[in-house]
PDB file of C-alpha atoms in Angstrom:
ATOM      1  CA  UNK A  86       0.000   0.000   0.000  1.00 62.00           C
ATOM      2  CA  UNK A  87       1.201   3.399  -0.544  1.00 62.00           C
ATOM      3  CA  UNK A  88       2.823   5.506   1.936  1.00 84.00           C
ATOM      4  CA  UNK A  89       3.160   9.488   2.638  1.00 91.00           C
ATOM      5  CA  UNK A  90       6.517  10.307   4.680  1.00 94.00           C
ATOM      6  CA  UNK A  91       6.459  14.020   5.969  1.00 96.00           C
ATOM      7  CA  UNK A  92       9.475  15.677   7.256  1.00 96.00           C
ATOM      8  CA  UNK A  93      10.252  17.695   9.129  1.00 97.00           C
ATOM      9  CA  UNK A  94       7.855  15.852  12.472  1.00 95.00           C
ATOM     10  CA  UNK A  95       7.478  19.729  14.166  1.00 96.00           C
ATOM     11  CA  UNK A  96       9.089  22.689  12.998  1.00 96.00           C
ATOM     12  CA  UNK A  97       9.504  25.923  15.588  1.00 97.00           C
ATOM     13  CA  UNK A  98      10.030  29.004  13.707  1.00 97.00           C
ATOM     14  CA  UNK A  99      10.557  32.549  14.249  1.00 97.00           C
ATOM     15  CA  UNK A 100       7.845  34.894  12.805  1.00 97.00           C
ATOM     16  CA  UNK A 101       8.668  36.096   9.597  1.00 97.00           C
ATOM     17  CA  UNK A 102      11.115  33.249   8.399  1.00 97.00           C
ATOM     18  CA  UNK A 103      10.026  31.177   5.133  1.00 98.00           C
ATOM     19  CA  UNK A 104       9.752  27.115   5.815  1.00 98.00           C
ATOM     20  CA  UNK A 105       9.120  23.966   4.132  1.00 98.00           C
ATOM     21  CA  UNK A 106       7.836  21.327   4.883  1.00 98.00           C
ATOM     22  CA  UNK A 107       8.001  17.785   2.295  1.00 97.00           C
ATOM     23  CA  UNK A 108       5.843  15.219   1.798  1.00 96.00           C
ATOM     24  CA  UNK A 109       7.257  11.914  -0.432  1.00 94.00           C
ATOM     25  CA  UNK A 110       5.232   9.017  -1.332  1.00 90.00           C
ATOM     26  CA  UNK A 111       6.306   5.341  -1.992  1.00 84.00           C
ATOM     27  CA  UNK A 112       4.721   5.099  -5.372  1.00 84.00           C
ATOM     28  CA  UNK A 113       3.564   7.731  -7.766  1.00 81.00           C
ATOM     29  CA  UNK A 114       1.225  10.068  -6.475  1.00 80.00           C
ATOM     30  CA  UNK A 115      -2.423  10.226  -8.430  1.00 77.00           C
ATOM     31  CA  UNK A 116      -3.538  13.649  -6.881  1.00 81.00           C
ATOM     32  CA  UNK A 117      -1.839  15.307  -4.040  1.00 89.00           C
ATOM     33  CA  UNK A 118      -3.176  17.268  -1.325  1.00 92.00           C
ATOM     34  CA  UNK A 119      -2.341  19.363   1.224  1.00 95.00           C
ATOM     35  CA  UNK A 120      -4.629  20.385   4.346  1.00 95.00           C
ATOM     36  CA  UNK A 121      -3.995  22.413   7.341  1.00 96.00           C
ATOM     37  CA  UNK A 122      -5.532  21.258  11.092  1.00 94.00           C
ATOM     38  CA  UNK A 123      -5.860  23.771  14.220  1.00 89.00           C
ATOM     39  CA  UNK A 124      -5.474  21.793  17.116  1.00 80.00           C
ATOM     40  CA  UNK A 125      -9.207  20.461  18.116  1.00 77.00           C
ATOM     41  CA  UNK A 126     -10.383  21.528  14.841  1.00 83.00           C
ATOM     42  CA  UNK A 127     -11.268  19.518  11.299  1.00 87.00           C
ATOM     43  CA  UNK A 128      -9.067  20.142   7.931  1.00 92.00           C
ATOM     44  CA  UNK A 129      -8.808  22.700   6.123  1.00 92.00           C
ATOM     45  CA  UNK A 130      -8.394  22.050   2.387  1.00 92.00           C
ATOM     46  CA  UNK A 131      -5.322  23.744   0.826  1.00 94.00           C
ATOM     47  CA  UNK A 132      -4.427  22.901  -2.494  1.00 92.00           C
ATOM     48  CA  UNK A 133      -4.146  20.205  -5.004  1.00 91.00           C
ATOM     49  CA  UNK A 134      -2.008  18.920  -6.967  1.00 91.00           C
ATOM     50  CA  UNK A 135      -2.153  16.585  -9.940  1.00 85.00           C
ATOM     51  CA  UNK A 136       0.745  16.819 -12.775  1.00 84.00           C
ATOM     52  CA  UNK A 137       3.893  16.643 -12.406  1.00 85.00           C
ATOM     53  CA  UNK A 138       5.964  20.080 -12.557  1.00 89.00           C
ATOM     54  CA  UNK A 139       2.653  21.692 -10.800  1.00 92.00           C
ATOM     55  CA  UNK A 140       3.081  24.375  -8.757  1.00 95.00           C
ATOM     56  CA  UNK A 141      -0.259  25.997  -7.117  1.00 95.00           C
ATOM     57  CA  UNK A 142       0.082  29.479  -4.351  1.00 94.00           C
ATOM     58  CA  UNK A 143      -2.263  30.624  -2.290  1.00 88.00           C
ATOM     59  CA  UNK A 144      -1.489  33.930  -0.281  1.00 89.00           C
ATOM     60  CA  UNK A 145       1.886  33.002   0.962  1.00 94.00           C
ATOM     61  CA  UNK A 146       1.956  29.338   0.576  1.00 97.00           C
ATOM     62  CA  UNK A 147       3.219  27.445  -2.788  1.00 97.00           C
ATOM     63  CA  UNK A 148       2.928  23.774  -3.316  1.00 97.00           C
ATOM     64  CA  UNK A 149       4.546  21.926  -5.866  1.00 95.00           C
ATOM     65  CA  UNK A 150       4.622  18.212  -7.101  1.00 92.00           C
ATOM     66  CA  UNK A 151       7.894  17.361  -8.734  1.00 89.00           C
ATOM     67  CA  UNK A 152       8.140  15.612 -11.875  1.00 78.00           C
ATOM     68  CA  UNK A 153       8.237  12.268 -11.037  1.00 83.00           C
ATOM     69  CA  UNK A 154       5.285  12.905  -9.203  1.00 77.00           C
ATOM     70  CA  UNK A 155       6.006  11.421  -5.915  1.00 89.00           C
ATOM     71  CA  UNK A 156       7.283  14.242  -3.681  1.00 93.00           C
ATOM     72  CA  UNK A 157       5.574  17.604  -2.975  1.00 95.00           C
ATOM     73  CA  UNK A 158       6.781  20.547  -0.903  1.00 96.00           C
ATOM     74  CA  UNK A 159       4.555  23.014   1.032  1.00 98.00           C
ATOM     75  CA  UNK A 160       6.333  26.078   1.305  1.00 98.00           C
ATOM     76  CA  UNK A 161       5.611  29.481   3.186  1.00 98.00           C
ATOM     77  CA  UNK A 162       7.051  32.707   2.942  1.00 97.00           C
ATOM     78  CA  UNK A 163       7.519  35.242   5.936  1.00 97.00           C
ATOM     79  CA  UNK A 164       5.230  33.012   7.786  1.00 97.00           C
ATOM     80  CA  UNK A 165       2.860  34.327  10.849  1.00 96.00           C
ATOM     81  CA  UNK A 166       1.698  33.097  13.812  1.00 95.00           C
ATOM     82  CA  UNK A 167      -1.800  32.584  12.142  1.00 94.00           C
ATOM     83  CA  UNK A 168      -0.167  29.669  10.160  1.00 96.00           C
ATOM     84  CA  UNK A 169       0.582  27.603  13.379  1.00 96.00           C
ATOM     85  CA  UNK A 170      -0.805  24.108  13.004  1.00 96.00           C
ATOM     86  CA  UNK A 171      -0.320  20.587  11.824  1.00 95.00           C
ATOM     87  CA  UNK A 172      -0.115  20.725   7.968  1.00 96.00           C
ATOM     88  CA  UNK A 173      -1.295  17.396   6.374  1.00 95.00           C
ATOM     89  CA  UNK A 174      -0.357  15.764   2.754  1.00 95.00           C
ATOM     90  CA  UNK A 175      -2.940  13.189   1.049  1.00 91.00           C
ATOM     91  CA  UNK A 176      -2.886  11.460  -1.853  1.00 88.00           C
ATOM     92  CA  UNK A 177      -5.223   8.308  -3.811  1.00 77.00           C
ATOM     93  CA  UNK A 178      -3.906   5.445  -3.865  1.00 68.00           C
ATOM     94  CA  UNK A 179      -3.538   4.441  -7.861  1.00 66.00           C
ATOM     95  CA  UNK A 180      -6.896   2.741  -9.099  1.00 62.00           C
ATOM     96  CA  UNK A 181      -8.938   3.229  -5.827  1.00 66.00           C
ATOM     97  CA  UNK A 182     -10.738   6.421  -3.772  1.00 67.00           C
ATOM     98  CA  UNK A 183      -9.122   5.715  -0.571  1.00 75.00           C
ATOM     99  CA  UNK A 184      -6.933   8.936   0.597  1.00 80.00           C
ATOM    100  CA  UNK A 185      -4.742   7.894   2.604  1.00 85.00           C
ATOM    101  CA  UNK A 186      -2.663  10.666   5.004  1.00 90.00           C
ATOM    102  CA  UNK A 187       0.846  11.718   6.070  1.00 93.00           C
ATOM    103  CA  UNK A 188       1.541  11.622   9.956  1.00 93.00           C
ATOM    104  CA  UNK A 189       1.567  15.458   9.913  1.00 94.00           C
ATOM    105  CA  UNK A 190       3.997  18.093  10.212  1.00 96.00           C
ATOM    106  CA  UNK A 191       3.211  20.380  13.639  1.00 95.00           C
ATOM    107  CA  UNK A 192       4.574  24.063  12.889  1.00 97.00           C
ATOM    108  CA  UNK A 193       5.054  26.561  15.420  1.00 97.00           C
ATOM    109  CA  UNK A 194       5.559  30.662  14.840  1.00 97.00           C
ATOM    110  CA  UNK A 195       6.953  32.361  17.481  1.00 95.00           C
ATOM    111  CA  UNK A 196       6.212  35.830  17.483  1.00 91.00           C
TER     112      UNK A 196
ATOM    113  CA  UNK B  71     -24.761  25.696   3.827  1.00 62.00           C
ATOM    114  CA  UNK B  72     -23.006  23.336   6.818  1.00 76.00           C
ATOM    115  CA  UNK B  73     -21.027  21.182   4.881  1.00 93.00           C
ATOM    116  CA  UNK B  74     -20.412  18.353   6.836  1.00 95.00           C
ATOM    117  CA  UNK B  75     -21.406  18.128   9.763  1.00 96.00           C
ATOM    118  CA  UNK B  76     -21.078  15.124  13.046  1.00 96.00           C
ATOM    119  CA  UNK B  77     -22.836  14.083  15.397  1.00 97.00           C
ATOM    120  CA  UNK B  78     -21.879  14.168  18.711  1.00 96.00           C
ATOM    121  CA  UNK B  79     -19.238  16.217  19.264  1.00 94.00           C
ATOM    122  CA  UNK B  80     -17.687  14.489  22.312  1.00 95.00           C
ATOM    123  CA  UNK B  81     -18.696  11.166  23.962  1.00 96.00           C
ATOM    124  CA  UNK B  82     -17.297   8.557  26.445  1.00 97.00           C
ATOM    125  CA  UNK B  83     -18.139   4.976  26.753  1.00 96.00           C
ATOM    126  CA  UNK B  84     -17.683   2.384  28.923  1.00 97.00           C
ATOM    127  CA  UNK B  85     -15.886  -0.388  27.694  1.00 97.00           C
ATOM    128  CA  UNK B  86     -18.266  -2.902  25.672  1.00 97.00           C
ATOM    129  CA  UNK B  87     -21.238  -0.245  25.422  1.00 97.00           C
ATOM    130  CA  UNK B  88     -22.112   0.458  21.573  1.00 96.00           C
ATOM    131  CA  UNK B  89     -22.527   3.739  20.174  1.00 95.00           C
ATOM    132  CA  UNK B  90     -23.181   5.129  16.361  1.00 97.00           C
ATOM    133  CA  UNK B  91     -21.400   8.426  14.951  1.00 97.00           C
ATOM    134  CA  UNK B  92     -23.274  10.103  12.245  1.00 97.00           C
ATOM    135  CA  UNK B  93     -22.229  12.440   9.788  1.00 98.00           C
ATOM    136  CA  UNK B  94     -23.978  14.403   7.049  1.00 98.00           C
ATOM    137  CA  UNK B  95     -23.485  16.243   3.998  1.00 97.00           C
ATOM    138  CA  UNK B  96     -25.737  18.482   2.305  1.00 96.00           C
ATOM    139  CA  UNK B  97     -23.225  18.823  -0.808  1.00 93.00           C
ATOM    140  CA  UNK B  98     -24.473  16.222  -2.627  1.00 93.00           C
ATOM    141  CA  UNK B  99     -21.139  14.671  -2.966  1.00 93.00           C
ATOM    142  CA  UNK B 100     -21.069  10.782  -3.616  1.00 92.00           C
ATOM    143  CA  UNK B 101     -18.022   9.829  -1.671  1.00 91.00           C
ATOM    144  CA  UNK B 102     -18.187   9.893   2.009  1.00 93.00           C
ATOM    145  CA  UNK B 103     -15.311   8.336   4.624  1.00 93.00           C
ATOM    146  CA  UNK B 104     -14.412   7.843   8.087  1.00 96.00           C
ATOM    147  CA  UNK B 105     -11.189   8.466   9.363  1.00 95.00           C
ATOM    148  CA  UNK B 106      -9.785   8.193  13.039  1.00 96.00           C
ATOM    149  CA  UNK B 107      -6.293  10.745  14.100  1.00 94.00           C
ATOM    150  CA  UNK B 108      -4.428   9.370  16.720  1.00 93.00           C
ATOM    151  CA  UNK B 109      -1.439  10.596  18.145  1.00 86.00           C
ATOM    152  CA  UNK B 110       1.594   9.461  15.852  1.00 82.00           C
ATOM    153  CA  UNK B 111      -0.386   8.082  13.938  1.00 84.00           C
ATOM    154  CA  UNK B 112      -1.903  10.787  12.086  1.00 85.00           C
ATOM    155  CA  UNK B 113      -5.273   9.989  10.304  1.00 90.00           C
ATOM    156  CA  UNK B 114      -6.107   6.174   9.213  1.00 92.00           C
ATOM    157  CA  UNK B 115      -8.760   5.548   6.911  1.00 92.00           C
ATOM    158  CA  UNK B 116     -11.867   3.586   8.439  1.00 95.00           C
ATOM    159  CA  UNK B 117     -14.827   2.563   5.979  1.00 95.00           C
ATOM    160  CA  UNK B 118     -15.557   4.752   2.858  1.00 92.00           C
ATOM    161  CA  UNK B 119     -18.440   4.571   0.544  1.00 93.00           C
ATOM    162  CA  UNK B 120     -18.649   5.553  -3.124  1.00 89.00           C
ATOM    163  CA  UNK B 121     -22.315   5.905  -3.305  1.00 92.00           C
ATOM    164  CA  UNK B 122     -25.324   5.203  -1.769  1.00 94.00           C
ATOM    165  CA  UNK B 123     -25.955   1.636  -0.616  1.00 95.00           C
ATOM    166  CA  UNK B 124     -22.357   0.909  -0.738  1.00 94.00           C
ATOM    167  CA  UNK B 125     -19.337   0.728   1.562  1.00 95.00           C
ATOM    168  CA  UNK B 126     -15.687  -0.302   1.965  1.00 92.00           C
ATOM    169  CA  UNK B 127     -12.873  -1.458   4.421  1.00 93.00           C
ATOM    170  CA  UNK B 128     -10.235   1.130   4.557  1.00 90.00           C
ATOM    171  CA  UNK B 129      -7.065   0.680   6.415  1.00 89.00           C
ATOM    172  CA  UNK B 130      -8.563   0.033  10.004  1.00 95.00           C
ATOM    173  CA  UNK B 131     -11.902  -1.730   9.496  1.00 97.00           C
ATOM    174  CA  UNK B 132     -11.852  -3.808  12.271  1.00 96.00           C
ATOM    175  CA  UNK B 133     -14.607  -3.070  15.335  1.00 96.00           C
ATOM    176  CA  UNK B 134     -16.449  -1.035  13.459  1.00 98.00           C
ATOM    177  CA  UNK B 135     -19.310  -1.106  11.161  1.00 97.00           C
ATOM    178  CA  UNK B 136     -20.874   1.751   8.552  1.00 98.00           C
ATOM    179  CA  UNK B 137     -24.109   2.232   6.189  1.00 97.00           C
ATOM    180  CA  UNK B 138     -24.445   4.379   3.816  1.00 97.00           C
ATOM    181  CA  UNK B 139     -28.402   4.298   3.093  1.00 96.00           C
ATOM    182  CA  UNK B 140     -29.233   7.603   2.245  1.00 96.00           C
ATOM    183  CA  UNK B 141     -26.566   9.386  -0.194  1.00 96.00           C
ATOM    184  CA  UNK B 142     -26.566  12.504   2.549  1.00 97.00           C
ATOM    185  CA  UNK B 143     -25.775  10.265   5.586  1.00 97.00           C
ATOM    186  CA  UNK B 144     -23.053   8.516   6.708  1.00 98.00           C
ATOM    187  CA  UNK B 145     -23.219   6.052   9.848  1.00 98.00           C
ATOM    188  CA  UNK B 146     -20.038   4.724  12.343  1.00 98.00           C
ATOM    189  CA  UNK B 147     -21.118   2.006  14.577  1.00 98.00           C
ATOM    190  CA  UNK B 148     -19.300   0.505  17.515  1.00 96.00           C
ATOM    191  CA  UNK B 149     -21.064  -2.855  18.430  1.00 92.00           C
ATOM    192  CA  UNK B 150     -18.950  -2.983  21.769  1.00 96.00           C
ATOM    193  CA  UNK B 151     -16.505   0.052  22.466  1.00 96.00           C
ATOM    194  CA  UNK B 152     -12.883  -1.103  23.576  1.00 97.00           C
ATOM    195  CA  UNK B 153     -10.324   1.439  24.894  1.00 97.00           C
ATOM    196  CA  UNK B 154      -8.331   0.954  22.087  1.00 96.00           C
ATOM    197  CA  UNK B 155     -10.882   2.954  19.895  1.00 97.00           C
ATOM    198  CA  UNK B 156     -10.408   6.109  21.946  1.00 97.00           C
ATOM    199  CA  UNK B 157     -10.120   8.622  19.493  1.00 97.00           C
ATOM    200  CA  UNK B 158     -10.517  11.438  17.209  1.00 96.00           C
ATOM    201  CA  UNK B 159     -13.306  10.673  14.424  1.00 97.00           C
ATOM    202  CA  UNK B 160     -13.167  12.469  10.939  1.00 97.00           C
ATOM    203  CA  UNK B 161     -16.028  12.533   8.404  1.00 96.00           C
ATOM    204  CA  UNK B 162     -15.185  13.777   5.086  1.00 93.00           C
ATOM    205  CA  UNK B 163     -17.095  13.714   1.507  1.00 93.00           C
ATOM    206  CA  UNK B 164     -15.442  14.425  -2.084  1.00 90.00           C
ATOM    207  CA  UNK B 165     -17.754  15.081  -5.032  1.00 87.00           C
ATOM    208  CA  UNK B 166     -17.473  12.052  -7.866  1.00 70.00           C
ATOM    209  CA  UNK B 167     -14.996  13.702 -10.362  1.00 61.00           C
ATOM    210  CA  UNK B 168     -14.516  11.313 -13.842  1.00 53.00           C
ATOM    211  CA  UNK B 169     -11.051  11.816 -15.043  1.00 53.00           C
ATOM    212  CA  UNK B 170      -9.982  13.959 -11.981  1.00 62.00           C
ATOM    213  CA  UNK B 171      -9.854  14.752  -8.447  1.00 70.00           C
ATOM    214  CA  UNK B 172     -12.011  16.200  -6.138  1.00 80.00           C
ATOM    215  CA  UNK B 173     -10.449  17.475  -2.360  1.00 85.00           C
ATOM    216  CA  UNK B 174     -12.149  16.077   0.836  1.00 88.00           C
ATOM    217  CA  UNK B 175     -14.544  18.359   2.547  1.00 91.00           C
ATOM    218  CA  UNK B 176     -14.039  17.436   6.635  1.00 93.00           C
ATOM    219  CA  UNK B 177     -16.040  17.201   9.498  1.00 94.00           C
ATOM    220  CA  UNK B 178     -14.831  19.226  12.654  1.00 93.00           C
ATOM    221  CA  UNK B 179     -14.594  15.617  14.313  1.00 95.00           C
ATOM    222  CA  UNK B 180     -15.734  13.627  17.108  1.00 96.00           C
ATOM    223  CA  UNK B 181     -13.509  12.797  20.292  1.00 96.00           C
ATOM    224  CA  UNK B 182     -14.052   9.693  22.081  1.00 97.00           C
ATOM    225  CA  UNK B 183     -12.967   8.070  24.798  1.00 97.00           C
ATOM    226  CA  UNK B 184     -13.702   4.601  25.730  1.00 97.00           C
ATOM    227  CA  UNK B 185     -12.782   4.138  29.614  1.00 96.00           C
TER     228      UNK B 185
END
């Protein structure tokens, strides 16, 4: 079954410093997605990603999917204590509708 | 519009009770799952269902039961609650995209503890 390794675990940065955060797969990645969680809260639907070379922004975060299609980065720029959470990747496994999930990436910015 | 929405919010059982989670949708999206987020685990994929009248084992099937049988609805059952399935629980629906993706559309969860 295909798996979703994210690195870094947690990431403690200081406001305004740009981060990013990786998400590689086992096999090649039909649809990638990235979603953000507040602690206590549901997800938060980011962006998608589907060929490889994509790159999608929203705001200050950019998300690509290289061309062999099984890593994506998450990246932010001058990031702010409003995007403190646990940032999630998800992708189908080939031939079936089952997401399946990264263990998460926790990010911390200190003000 | 809610989106999707569950049902309760928090709950604790006593081991071997039973107890059903609902969630519903009011996006008329054909894909609905449940998902459980533990600790370093991250989220683990349950049952999902690709229309009405139909379901599927995901990655952690086992203790738990679903039915789909109304497209809006989507039904977790515990038949007898063990500790181990204290947790966080995750609805989430996806509209039926041919040729494409759709993203997931989450539920803001439902913890539970089994004591």
């Amino acid at each position: 079954s295909q798996e979703l390794e994210q690195s870094p675990q947690s990431l403690i940065v200081q406001e305004g410093k740009n981060l990013t955060i990786n998400c590689t797969s086992s096999k090649t990645l039909y649809g990638l997605y990235w979603y953000k969680q507040k602690y206590g809260e549901g997800l938060i639907f980011l962006m998608m990603l589907q060929k490889g070379g994509e790159e999608k922004s929203h705001e200050k975060i950019t998300a690509k999917l290289d061309e062999k299609k099984q890593q994506s980065s998450l990246h932010i720029t001058a990031s702010q204590p409003s995007h403190a959470g646990i940032y999630l990747c998800g992708a189908k496994q080939g031939g079936s509708e089952k997401l399946v999930f990264g263990k998460g990436t926790k990010l911390t910015v200190n003000p | 519009n809610a989106g999707v929405t569950q049902t309760p919010k928090f709950r604790v059982l006593k081991t071997g009770q039973s107890m059903t989670l609902l969630c519903a949708q009011d996006m008329n999206h054909e894909y609905m799952y449940w998902y459980r987020q533990d600790p370093g685990m991250g989220l683990r994929l349950i049952h999902y269902s690709v229309g009405e009248g139909t379901t599927a084992k995901g990655e952690v099937p086992d203790g738990y039961n679903v039915s789909r049988l109304k497209k809006q609805n989507f039904l977790l059952g515990l038949e007898s609650a063990a500790p181990s399935q204290t947790s966080v629980y995750f609805c989430a629906s996806s509209l039926l995209m041919t040729g494409g993706n759709s993203p997931l559309h989450f539920g803001n969860g439902t913890r539970l503890t089994v004591t």
